Tab-separated table of C-alpha atoms in Angstrom:
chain	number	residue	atom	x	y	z
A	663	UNK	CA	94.118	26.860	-110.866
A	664	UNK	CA	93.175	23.844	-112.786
A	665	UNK	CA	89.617	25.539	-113.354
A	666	UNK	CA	91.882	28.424	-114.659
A	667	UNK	CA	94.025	26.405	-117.100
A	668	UNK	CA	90.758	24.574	-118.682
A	669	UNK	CA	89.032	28.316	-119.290
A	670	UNK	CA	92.456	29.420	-120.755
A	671	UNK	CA	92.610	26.631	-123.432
A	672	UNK	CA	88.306	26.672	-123.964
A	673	UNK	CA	89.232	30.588	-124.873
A	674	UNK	CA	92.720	30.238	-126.344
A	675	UNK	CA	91.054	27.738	-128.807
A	676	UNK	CA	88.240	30.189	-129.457
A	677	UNK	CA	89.628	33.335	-130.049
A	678	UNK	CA	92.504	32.111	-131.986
A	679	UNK	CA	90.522	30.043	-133.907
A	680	UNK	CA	92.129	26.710	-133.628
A	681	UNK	CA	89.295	24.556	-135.276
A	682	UNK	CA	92.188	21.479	-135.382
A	683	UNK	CA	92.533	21.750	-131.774
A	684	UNK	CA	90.007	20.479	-128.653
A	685	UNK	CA	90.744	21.419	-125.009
A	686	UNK	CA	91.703	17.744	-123.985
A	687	UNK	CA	94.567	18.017	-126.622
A	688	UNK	CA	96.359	21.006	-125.020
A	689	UNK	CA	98.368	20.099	-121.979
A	690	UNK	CA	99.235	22.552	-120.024
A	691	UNK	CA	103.180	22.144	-120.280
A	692	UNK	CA	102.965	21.964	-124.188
A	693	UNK	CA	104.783	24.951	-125.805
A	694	UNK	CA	102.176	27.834	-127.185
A	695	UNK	CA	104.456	29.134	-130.455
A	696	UNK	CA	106.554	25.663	-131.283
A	697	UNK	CA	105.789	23.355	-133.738
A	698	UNK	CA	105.576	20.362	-131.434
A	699	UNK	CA	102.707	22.497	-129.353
A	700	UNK	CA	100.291	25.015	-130.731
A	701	UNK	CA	102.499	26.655	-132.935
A	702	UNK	CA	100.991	30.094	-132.992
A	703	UNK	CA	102.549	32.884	-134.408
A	704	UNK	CA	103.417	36.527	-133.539
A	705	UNK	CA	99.737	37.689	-134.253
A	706	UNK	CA	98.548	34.966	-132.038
A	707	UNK	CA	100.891	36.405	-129.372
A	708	UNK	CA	99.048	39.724	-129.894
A	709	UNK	CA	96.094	38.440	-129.583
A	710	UNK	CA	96.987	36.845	-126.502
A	711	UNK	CA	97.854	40.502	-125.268
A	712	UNK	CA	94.023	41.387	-126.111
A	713	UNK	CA	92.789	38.184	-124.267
A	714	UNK	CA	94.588	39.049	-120.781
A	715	UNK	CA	93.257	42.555	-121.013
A	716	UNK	CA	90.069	41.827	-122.625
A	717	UNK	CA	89.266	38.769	-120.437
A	718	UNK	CA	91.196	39.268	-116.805
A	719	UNK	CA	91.827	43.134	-116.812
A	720	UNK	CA	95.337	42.695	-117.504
A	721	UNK	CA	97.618	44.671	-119.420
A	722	UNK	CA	101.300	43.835	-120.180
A	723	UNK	CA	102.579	46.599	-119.613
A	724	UNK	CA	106.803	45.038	-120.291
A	725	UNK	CA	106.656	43.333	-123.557
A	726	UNK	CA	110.032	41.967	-122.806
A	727	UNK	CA	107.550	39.583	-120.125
A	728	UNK	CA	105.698	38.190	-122.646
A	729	UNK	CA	107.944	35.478	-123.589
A	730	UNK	CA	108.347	34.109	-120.101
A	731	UNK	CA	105.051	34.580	-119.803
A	732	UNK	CA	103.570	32.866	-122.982
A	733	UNK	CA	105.611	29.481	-123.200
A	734	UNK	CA	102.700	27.448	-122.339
A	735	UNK	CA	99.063	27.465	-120.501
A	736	UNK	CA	100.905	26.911	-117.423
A	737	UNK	CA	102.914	29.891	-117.305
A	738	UNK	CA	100.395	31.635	-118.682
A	739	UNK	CA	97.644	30.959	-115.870
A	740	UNK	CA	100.439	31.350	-112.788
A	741	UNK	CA	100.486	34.937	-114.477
A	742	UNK	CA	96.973	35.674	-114.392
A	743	UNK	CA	96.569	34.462	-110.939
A	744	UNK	CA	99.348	36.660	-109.886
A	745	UNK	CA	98.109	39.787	-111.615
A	746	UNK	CA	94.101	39.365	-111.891
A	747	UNK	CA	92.149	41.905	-110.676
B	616	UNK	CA	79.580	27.467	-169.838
B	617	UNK	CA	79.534	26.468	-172.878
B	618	UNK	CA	83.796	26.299	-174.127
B	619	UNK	CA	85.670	23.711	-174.856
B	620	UNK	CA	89.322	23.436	-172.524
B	621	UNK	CA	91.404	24.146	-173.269
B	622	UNK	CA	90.978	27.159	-175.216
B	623	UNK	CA	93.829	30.095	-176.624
B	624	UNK	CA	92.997	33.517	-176.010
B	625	UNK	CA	93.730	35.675	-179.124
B	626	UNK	CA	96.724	36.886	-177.565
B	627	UNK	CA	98.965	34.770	-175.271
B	628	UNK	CA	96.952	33.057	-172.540
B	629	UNK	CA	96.121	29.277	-172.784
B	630	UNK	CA	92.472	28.811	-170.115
B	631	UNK	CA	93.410	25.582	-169.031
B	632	UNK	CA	90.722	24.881	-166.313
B	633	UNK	CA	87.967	27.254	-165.061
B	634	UNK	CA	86.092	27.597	-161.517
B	635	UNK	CA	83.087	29.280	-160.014
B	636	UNK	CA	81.901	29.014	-156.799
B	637	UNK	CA	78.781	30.537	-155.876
B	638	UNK	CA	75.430	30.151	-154.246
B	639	UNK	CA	77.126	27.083	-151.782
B	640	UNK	CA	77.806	25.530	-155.689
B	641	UNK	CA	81.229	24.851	-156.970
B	642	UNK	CA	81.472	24.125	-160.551
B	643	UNK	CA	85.264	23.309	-162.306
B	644	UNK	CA	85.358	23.098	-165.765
B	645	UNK	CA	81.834	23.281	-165.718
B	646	UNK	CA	81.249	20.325	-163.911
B	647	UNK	CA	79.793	20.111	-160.260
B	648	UNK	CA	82.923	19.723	-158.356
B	649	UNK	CA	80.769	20.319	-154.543
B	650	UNK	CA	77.787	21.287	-153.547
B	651	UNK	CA	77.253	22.738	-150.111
B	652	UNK	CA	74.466	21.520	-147.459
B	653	UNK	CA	74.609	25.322	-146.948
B	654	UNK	CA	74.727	29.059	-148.832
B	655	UNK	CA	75.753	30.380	-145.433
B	656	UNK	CA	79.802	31.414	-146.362
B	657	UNK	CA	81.303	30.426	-142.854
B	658	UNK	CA	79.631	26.706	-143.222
B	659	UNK	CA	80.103	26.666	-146.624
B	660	UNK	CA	83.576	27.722	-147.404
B	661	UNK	CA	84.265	24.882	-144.150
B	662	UNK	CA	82.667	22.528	-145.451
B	663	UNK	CA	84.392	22.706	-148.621
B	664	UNK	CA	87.773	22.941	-146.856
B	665	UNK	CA	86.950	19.764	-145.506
B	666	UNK	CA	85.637	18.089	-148.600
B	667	UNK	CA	89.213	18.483	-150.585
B	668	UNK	CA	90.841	17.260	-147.457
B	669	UNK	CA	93.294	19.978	-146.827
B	670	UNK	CA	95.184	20.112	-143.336
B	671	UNK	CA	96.309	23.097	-142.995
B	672	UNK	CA	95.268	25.214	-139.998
B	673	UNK	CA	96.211	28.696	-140.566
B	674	UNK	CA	92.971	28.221	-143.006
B	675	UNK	CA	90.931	29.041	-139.908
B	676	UNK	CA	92.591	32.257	-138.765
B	677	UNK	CA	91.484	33.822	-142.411
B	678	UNK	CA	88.933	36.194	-143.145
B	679	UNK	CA	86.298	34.942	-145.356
B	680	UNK	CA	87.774	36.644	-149.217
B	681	UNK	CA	90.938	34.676	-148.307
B	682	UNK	CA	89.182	31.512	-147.632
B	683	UNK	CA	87.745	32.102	-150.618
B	684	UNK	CA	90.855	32.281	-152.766
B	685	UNK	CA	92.788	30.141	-150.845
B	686	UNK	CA	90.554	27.463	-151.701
B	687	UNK	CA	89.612	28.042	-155.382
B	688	UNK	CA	93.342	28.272	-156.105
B	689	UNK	CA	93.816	24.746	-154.548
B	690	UNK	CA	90.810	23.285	-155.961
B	691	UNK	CA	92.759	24.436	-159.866
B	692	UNK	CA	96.083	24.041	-158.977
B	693	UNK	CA	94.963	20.121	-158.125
B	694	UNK	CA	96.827	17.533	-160.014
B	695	UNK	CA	98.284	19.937	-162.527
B	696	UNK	CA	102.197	18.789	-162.103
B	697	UNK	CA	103.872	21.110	-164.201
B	698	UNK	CA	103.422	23.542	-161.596
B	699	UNK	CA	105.982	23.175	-158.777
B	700	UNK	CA	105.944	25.309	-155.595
B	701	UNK	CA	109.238	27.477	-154.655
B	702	UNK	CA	108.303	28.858	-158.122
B	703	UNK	CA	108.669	32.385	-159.519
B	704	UNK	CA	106.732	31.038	-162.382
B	705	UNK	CA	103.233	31.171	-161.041
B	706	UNK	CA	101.355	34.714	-161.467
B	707	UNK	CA	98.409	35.623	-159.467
B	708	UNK	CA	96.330	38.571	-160.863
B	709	UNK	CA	92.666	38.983	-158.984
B	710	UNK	CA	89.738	41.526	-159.178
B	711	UNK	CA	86.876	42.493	-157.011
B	712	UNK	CA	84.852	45.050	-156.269
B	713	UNK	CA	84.397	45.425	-152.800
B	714	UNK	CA	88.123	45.447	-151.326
B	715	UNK	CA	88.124	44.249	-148.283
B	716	UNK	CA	85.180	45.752	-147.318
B	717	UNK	CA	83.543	42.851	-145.198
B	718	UNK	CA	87.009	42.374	-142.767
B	719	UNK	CA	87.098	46.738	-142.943
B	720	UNK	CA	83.694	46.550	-141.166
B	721	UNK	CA	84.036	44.133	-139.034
B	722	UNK	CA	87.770	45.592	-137.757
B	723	UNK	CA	85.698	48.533	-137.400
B	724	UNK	CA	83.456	47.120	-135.191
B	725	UNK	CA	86.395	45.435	-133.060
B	726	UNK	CA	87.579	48.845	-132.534
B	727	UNK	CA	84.618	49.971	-130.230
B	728	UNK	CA	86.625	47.291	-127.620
B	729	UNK	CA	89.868	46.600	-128.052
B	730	UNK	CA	90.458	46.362	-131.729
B	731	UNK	CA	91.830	42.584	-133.052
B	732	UNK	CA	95.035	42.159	-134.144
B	733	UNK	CA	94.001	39.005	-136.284
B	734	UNK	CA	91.429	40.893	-137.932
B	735	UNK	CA	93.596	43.885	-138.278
B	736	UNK	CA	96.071	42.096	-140.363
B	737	UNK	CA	93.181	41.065	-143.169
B	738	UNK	CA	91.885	44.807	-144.007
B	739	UNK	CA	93.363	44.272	-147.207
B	740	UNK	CA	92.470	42.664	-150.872
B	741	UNK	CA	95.771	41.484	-151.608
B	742	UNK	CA	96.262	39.288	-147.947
B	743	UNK	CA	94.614	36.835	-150.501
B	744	UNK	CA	97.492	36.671	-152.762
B	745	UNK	CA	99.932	36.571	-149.615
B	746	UNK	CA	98.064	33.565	-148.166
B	747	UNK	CA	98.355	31.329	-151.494
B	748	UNK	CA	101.734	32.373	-151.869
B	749	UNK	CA	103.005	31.439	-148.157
B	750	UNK	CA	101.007	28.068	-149.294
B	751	UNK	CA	103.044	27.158	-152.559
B	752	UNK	CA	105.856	29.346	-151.880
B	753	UNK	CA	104.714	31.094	-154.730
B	754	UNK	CA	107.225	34.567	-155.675
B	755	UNK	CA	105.784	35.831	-159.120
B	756	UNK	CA	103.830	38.239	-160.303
B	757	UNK	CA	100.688	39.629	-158.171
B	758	UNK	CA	98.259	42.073	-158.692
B	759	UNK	CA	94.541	42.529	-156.889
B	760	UNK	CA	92.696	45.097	-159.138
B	761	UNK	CA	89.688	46.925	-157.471
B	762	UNK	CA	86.927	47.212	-160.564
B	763	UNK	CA	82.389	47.799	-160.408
B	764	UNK	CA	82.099	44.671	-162.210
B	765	UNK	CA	84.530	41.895	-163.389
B	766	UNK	CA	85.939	42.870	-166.681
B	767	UNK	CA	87.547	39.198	-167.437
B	768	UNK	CA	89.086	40.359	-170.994
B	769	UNK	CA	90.842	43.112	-169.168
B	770	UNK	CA	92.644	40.786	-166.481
B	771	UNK	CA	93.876	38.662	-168.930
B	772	UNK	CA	95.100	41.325	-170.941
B	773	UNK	CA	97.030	42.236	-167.805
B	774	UNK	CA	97.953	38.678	-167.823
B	775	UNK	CA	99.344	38.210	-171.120
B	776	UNK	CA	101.658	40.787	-170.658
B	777	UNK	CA	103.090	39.153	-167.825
B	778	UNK	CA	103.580	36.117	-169.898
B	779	UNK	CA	104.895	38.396	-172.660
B	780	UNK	CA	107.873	40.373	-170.509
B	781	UNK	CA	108.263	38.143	-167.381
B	782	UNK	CA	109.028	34.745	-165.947
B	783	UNK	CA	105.547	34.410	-165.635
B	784	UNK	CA	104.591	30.564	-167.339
B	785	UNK	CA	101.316	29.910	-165.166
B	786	UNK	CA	98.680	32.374	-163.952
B	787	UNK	CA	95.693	31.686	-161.589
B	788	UNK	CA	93.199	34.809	-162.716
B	789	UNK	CA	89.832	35.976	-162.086
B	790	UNK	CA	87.390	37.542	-159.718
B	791	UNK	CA	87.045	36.913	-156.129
B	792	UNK	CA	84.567	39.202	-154.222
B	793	UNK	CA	83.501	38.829	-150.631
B	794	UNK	CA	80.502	41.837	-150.340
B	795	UNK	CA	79.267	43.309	-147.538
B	796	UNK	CA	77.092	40.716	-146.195
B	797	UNK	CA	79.140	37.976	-146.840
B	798	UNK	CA	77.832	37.180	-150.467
B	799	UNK	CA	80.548	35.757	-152.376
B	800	UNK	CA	81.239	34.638	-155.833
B	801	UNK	CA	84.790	33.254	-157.452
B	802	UNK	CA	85.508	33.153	-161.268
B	803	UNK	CA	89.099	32.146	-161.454
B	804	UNK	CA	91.097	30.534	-164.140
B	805	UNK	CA	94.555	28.656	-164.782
B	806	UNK	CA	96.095	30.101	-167.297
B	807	UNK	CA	99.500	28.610	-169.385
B	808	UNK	CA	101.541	30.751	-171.566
């Protein structure tokens, strides 16, 4: 899982392009779309959407999910370890 | 270039600083303001970012014409304190020829996987004008004209009639193209009624 979480923040840095950002500044509990976290916005979240498919083969298939789902890395990893295929 | 600034157009519109940026060179007021290590316009346009200092991280998420724009506007809107932001004041009239050709194609490309959102969202001209604008809260006048070759007298034709029957007391105008392979060129100019 840790593995996971370190991957997730390597690729959530890369494909939303957050040059300001290294992985050893995300933790995993910090919130993805706030101010005091990563503050990413609602194209971010769609490109998020793209990652899980693109990346893990998974597709969201409840939008309502994906604000549970997105909070931070944490939540976001116990979901791909839930749904991976 | 060879005129003095400022200068009064024989209409309306006072040039009150000018800026290229070309070949990895950025000249204001016909002055070397930067020159780039690089030509390449992913290094280049960074490494400029970086050399006026800005923080401002939504700069990365933006396709290279916005980059562009984004930071020739900033390097002429520098230091000139008449302008405020939260201003309906501020024009911004731009011209290229090649659209948004460069994001088009590479959306294009995305769409052979799954297609990007965040590259979706730039397969416009006028995301430019949005960007500075969401940056100095900017809610004037806007135009992005699509023309073969920059035709500067026309634009500020354009532009002294916005000075003539708006709001409109400042105008940031001029060409900003982003071709196919990434070769770039920016003529803008602050204008003052």
């Amino acid at each position: 899982m840790s593995e996971l979480k370190e991957e997730l923040k390597a690729k959530l840095i890369e494909q939303l392009n957050l040059e300001d950002f290294e992985v050893s500044d995300i933790e995993d509990n910090d919130p993805l779309f706030a101010d005091e976290g990563l503050a990413l916005d609602s194209i971010d979240a769609l490109e998020i959407i793209v990652l899980l498919e693109k990346e893990y083969g998974i597709k969201l298939d409840d939008p309502k999910k994906g604000k549970d789902i997105m909070q931070s890395v944490q939540t976001l990893a116990d979901f791909i370890e839930k749904n991976r295929k | 270039m060879d005129v003095m600034l400022p200068y009064t157009l024989k209409n309306m519109s006072k040039v009150i600083k000018e800026l290229i940026i070309e070949q990895g060179l950025v000249q204001l007021n016909g002055e070397t303001f930067f020159k780039g290590d690089t030509n390449e316009t992913v290094t280049f346009l960074k490494s400029l970012y970086k050399h006026i200092g800005l923080k401002y991280g939504k700069f990365f998420k933006m396709d290279s014409l916005c980059k562009l724009g984004f930071l020739a506007t900033e390097i002429l809107l520098d230091g000139v304190e008449d302008i405020k932001t939260e201003t309906d004041e501020v024009a911004l009239v731009f011209a290229n020829a090649s659209s948004s050709l460069n994001t088009d194609v590479n959306y294009q490309n995305s769409i052979a996987e799954i297609p990007s959102p965040a590259v979706f969202v730039y397969t416009l001209p006028n995301i430019v004008i949005g960007e500075i604008s969401i940056r100095h809260k900017f809610y004037g006048e806007h135009m992005f004209f699509i023309q073969e070759k920059y035709n500067k007298e026309e634009l500020l034709k354009y532009t002294d009639s916005l000075f003539a029957e708006t709001q409109t007391k400042f105008a940031v105008v001029g060409w900003l193209e982003m071709g196919m392979n990434n070769e770039y060129s920016a003529q803008l100019m602050l204008c003052s009624k």
